[in-house]
Coordinates of C-alpha atoms and ligand atoms in Angstrom, one line a residue:
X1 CA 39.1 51.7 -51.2
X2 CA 42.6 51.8 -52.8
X3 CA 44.6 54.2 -53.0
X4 CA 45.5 55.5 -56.6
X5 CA 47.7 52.8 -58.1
X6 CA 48.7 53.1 -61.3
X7 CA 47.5 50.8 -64.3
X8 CA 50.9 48.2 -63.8
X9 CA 50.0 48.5 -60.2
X10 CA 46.4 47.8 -60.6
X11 CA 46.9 44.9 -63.4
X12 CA 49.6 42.6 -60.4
X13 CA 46.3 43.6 -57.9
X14 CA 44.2 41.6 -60.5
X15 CA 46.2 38.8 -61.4
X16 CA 47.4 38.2 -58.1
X17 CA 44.1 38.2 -56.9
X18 CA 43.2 36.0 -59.6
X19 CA 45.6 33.2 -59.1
X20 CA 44.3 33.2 -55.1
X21 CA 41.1 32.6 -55.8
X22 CA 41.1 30.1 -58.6
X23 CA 44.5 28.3 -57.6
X24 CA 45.5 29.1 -53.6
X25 CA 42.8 29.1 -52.0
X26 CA 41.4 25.5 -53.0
X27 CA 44.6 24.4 -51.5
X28 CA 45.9 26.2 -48.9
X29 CA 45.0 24.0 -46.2
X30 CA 47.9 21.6 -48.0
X31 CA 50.1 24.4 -48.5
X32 CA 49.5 25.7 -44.9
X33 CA 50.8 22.2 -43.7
X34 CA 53.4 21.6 -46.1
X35 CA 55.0 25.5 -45.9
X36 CA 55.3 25.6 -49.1
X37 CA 53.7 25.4 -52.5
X38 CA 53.8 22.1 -54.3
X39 CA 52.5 21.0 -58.2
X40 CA 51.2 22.7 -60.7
X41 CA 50.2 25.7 -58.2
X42 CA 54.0 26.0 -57.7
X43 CA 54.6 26.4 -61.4
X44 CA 52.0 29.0 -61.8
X45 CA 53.4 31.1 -58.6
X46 CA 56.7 30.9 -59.8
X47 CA 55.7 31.9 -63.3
X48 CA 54.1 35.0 -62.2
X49 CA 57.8 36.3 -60.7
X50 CA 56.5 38.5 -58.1
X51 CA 60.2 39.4 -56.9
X52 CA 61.1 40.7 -60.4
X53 CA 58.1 43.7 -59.8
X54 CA 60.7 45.9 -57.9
X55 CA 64.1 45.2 -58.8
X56 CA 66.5 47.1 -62.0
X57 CA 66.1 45.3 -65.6
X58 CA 69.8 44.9 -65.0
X59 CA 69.7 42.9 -62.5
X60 CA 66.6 40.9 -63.9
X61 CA 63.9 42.4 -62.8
X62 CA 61.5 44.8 -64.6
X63 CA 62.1 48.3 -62.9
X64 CA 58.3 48.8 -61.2
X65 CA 57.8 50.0 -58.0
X66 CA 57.9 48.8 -54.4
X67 CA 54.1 49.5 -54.0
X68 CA 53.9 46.4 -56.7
X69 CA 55.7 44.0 -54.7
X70 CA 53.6 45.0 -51.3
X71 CA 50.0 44.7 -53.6
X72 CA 51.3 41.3 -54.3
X73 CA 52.3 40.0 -50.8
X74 CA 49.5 41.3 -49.5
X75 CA 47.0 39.7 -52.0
X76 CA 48.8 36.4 -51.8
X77 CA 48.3 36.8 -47.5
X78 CA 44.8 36.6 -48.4
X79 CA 45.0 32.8 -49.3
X80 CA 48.4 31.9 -47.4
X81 CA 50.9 33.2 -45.5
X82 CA 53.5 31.0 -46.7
X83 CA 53.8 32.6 -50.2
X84 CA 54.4 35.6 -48.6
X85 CA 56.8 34.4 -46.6
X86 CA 59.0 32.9 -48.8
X87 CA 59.2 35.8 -50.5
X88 CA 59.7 38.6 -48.4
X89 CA 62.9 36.6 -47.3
X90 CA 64.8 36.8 -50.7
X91 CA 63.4 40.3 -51.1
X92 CA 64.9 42.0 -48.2
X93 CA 67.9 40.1 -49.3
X94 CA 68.1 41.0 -52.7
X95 CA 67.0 45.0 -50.9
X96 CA 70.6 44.7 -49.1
X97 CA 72.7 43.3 -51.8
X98 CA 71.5 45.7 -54.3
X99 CA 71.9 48.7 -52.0
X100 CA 75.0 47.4 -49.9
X101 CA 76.9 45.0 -52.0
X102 CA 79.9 44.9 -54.2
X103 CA 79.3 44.5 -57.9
X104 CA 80.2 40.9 -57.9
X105 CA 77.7 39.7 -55.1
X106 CA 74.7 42.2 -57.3
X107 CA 75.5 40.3 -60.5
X108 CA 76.2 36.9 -59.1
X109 CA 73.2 36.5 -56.7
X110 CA 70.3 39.0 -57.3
X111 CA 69.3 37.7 -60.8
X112 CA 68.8 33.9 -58.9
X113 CA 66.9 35.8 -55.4
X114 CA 64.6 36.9 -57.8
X115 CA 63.7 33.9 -59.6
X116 CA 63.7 32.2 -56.5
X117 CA 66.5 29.6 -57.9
X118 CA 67.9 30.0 -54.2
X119 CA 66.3 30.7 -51.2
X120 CA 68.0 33.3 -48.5
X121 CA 67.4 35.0 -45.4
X122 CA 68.7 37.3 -42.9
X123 CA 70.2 35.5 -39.8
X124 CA 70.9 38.0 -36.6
X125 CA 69.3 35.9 -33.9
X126 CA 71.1 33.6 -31.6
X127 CA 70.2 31.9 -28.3
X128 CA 71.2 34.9 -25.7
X129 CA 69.1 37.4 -27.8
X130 CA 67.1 38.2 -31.1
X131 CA 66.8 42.5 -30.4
X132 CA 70.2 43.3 -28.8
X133 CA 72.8 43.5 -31.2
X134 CA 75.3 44.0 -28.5
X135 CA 74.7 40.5 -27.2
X136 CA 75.6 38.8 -30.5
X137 CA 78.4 36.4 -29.9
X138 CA 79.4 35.4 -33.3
X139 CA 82.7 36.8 -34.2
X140 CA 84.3 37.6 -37.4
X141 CA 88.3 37.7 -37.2
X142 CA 90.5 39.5 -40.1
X143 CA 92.5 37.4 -42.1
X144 CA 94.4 37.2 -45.9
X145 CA 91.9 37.9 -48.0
X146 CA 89.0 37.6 -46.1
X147 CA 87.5 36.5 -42.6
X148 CA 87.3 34.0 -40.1
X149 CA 83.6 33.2 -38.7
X150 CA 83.0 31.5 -35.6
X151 CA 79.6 31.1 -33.8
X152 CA 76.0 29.9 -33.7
X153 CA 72.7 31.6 -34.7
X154 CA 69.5 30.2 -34.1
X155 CA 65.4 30.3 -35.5
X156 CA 67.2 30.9 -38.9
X157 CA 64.7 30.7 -42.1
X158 CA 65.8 29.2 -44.9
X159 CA 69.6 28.0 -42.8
X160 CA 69.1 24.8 -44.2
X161 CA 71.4 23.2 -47.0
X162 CA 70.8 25.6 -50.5
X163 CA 70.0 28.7 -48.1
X164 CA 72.3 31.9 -48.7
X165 CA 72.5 34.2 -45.7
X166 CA 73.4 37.4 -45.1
X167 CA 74.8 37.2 -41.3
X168 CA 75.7 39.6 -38.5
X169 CA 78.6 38.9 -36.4
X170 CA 80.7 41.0 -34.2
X171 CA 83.9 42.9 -36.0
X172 CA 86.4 45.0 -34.0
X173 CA 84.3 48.0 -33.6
X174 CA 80.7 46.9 -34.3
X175 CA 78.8 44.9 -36.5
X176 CA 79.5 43.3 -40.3
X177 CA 77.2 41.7 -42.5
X178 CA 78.5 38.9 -44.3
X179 CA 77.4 36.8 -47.9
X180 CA 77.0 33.1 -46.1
X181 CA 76.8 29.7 -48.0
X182 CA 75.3 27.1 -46.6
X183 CA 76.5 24.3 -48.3
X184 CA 80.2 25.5 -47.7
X185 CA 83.1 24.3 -45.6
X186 CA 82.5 25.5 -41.5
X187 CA 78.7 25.6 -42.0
X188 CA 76.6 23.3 -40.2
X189 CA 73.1 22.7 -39.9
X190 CA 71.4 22.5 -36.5
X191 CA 68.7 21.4 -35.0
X192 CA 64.8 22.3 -37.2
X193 CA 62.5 24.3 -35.6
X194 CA 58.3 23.1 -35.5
X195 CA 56.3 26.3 -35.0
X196 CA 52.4 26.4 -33.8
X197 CA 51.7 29.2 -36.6
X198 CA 52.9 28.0 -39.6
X199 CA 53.9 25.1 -41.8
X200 CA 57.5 23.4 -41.5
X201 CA 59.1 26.0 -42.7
X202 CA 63.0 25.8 -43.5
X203 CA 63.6 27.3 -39.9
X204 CA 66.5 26.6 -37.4
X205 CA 70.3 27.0 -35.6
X206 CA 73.5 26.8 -37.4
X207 CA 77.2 26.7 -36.4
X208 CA 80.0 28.4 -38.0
X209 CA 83.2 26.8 -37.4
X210 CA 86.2 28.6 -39.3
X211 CA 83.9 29.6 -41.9
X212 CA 86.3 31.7 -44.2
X213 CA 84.5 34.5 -46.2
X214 CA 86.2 36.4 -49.0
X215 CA 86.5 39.9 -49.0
X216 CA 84.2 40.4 -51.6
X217 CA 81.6 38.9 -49.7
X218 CA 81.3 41.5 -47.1
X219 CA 78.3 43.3 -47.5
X220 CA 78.4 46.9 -47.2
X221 CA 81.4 48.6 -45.1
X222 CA 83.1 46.9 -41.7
X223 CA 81.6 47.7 -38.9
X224 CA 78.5 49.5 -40.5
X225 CA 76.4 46.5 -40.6
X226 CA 73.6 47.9 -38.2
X227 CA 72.1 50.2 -40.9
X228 CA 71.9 47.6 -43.1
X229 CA 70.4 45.7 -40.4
X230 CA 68.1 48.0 -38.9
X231 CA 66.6 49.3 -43.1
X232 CA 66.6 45.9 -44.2
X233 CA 64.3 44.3 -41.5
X234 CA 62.1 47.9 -42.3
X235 CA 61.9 46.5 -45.9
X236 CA 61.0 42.7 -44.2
X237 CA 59.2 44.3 -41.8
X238 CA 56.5 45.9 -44.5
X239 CA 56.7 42.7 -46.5
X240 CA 55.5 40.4 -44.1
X241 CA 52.9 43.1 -43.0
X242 CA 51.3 43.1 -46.2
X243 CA 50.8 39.4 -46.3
X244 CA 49.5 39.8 -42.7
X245 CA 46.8 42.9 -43.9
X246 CA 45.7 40.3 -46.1
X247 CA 45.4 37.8 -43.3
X248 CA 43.3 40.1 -41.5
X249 CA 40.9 40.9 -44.5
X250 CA 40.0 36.8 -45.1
X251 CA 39.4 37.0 -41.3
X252 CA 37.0 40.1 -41.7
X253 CA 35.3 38.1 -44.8
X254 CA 35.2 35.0 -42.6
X255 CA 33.3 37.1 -40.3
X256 CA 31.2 38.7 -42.4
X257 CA 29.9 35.6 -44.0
X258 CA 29.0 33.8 -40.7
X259 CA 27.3 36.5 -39.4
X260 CA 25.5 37.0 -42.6
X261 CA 24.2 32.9 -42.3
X262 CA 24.1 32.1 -39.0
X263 CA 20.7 32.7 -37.2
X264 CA 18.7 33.3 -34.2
X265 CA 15.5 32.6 -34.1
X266 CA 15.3 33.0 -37.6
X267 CA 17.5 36.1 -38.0
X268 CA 21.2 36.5 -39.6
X269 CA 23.4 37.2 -35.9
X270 CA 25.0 40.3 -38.1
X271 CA 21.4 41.7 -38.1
X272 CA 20.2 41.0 -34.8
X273 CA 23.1 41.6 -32.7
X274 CA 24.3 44.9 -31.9
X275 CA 27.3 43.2 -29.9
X276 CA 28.5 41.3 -33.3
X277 CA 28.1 44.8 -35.3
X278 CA 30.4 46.1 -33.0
X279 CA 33.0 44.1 -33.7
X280 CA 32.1 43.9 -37.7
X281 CA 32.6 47.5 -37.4
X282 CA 35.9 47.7 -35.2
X283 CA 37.5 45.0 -37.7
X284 CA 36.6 46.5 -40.5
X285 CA 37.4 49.8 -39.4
X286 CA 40.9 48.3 -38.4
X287 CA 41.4 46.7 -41.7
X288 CA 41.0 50.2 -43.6
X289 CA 43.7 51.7 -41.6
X290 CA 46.0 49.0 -42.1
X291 CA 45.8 48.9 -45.5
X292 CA 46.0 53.0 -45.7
X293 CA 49.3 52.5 -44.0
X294 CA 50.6 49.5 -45.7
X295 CA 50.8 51.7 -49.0
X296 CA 51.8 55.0 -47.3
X297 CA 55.1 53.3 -46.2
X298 CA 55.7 51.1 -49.3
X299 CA 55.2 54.6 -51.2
X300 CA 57.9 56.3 -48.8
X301 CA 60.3 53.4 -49.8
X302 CA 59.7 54.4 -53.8
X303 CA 60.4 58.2 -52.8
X304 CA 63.4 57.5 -50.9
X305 CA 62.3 58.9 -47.8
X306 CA 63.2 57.7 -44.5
X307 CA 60.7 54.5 -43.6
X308 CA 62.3 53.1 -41.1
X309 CA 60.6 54.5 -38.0
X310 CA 57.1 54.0 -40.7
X311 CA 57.5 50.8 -41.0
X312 CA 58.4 49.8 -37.1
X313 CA 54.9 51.7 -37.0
X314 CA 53.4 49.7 -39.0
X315 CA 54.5 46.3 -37.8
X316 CA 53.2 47.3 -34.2
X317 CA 49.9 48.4 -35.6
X318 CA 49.5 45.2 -37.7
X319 CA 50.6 43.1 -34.9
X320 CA 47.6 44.2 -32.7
X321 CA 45.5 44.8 -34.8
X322 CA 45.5 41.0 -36.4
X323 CA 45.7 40.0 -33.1
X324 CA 41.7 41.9 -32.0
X325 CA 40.7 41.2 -35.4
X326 CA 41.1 37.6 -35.8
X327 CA 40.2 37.3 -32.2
X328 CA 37.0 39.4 -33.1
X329 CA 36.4 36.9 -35.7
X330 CA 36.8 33.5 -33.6
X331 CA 34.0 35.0 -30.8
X332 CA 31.8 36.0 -33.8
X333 CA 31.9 32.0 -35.0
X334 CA 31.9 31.1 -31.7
X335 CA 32.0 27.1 -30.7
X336 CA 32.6 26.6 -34.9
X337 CA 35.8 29.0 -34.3
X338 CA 37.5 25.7 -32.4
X339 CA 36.3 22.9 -35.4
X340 CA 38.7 21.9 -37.7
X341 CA 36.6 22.6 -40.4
X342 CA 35.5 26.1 -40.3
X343 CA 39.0 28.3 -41.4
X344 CA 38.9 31.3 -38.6
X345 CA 41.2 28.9 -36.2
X346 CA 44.1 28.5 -38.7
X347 CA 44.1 32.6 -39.3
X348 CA 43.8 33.3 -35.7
X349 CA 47.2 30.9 -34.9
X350 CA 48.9 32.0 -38.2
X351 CA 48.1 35.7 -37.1
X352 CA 50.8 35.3 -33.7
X353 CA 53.4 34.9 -36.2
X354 CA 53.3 38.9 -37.1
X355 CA 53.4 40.0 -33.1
X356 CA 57.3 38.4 -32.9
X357 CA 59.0 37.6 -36.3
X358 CA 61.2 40.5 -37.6
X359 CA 61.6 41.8 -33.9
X360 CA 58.9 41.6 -31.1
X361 CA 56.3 44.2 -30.5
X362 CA 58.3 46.2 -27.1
X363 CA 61.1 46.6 -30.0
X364 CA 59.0 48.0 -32.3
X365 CA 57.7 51.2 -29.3
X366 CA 61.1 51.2 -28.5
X367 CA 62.3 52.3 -31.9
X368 CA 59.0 53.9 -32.3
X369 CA 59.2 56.3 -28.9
X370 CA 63.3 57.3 -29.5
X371 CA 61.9 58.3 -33.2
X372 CA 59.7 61.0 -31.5
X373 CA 62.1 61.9 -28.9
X374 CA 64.4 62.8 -31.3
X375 CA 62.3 64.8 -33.2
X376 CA 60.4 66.3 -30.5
X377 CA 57.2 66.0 -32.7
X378 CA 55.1 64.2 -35.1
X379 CA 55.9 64.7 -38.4
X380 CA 55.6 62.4 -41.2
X381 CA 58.4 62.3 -44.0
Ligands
FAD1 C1 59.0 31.6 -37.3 C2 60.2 32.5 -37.0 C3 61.1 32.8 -38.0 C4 62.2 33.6 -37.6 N1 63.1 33.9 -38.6 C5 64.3 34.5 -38.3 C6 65.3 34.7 -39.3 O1 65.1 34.3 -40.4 N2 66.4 35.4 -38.9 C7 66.6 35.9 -37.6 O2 67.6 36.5 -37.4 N3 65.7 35.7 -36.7 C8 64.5 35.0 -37.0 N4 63.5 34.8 -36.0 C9 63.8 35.3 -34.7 C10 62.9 36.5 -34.3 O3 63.2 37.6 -35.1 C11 63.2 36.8 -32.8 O4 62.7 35.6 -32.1 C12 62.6 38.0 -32.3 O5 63.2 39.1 -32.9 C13 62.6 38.0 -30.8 O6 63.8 37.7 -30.3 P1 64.0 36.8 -28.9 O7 62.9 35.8 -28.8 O8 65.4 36.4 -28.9 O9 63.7 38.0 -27.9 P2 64.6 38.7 -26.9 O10 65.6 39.6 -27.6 O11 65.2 37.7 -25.9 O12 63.6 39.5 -26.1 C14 62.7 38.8 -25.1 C15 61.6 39.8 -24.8 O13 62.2 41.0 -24.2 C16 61.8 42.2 -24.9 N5 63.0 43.0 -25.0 C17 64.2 42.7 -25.4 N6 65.1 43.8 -25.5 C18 64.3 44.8 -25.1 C19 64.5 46.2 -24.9 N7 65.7 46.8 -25.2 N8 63.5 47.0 -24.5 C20 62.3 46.5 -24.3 N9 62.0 45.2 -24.4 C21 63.0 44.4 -24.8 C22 61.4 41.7 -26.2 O14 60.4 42.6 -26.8 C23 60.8 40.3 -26.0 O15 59.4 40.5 -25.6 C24 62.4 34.0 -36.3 C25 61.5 33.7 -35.3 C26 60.4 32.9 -35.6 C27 59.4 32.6 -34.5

């Protein structure tokens, strides 16, 4: 069941949908192992400018809603999780400049993060920590005109050469995020990443030595950049949770279609085992709540509300639940779960991604329980 979208809404479900089945899906074994698109299903990805659903007209985008975008992530998860990936990325990007930078940064770089003519990310984590922001080492020193960066940061997507970044370093009295160019003078690349979950994605460390950034390449206000941090991981938080909900439902499918052909004795396993019902009915059970959630806290982010504590919410929830339910769905296939040439396997390693990108699951209750402290009940915005 959906919840009531409205007609634009329902019309990205259906194309989105469409391309997954007739052009993803046939290849996402390839795109899987490549991490990233390639061809003529490239073209037809880019064509559809996803990124464009959310964002101003002024900015090049087409003024729709956030639940758009999320309907599209999480349709696209259903073949990949690398589409989704490479777009939540410039999305929360494009979130922060809109919201947090100066005039020139919006006009200069949101227009290209949509259209994905660059790629960008968010880099915070370095080799002493990925939660604590008081840990960070990276330093950022006035001078004329600008600022002096010095540091390292590590498991960096899209810190390659063409990335743009929007970094956290230590200022005087807290933290500043800062516009970051790659292929600039002080920037070097360090040493790629191989992950067991994914593709080779554009992942890894990189050193700032004297990197010199302008004024008007601060993003937001001195010292303030924790906010920024903290509501634009919430937007990249329910981003990469959509694609992950739509993880989860192939897995349920997956499921549902083995048990429906395999047999005992002459009888579909679904039918004849109480023990595999179970589990059917626990997944899918857990995939309606997901998705319920999903579009509550995209909708809070199109009503301005506060979605930060929502969407740490939601990122635990998805993270255990794609964790049972793709587990669920290997023990249904059972020794077919482990051969190459059944699907579940691939979901169930792609699905650890969600329990430790965009901040670990103990990070997550920890925002989650001083949320309720604080209010002293449950109340939902
Ligand atoms: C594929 C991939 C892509 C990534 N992309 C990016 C990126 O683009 N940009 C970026 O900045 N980072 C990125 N990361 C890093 C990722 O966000 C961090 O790895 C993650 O936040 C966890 O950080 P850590 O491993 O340093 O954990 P640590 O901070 O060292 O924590 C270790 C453990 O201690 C727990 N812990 C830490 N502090 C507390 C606390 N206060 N209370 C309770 N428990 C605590 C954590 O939950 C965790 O289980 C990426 C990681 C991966 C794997």
């Amino acid at each position: 069941m959906d919840m009531a979208f409205t007609l634009e809404e329902s019309e990205i479900k259906n194309q989105v949908r469409k391309f997954v089945k007739k052009d993803l899906l046939p290849v996402y074994r390839e795109v899987d192992k490549k991490g990233d698109l390639f061809g003529d299903v490239k073209e037809k990805f880019q064509s559809m400018n996803l990124l464009k659903i959310y964002f101003p007209e002024e900015y090049g985008g087409v003024g729709g809603t956030f639940v758009g975008l999320i309907i599209a992530l999480k349709e696209l998860g259903y073949g990949s999780i690398i589409p989704t990936t490479l777009l939540t990325g410039n999305s929360l990007v494009a979130w922060s400049l809109y919201n947090y930078g100066s005039d020139f940064l919006k006009t200069t770089y949101i227009p290209d993060l949509l259209s994905l003519k660059i790629p960008a990310g968010i880099a915070f984590t370095e080799s002493d920590t990925g939660s604590d922001p008081k840990q960070l080492k990276t330093v950022a020193k006035k001078r004329a005109g600008g600022w002096l960066l010095n540091g390292s940061k590590k498991f960096i997507t899209n810190s390659g050469t063409g990335g743009y970044l929007m970094l956290f370093a230590l200022t005087d009295e807290g933290v500043t995020a800062f516009w970051v160019n790659s292929k600039h003078k002080g920037y070097k690349v360090g040493k790629r990443e191989s992950f067991i979950h994914c593709g080779p994605l554009d992942n890894g460390e990189l050193y700032l030595d004297d990197y010199f950034v302008p004024e008007d390449h601060v993003i937001g206000q001195v010292n303030k950049g924790f906010e920024i941090l903290v509501r634009a991981e919430a937007i990249g938080k329910t981003g990469f949770c959509a694609g992950y909900v739509g993880l989860a439902e192939r897995a349920l499918d997956l499921a549902v279609k083995y048990a429906n052909t395999r047999t005992h004795r002459g009888k579909p396993i679904g039918r004849k085992f109480q023990m595999i019902q179970v589990k059917l009915a626990r997944m899918t059970t857990r995939v309606a709540a997901m998705n319920s959630y999903l579009y509550q806290v995209a909708a809070m982010v199109d009503q301005g509300k506060n979605f930060v504590p929502d969407a740490a919410r939601l990122k635990l929830l998805v993270a255990e639940d794609v964790k049972e339910i793709t587990a669920d769905a290997m023990e249904i296939h059972g020794a077919y779960a482990l051969s190459d040439e059944y699907e579940i396997g691939a979901l169930f390693k792609a699905g650890i991604g969600v329990q430790v990108i965009m901040g670990a699951s103990d990070i997550q209750r920890v925002i989650i329980a001083n949320d309720i402290l604080a209010k002293g009940r449950y109340d939902t915005e």
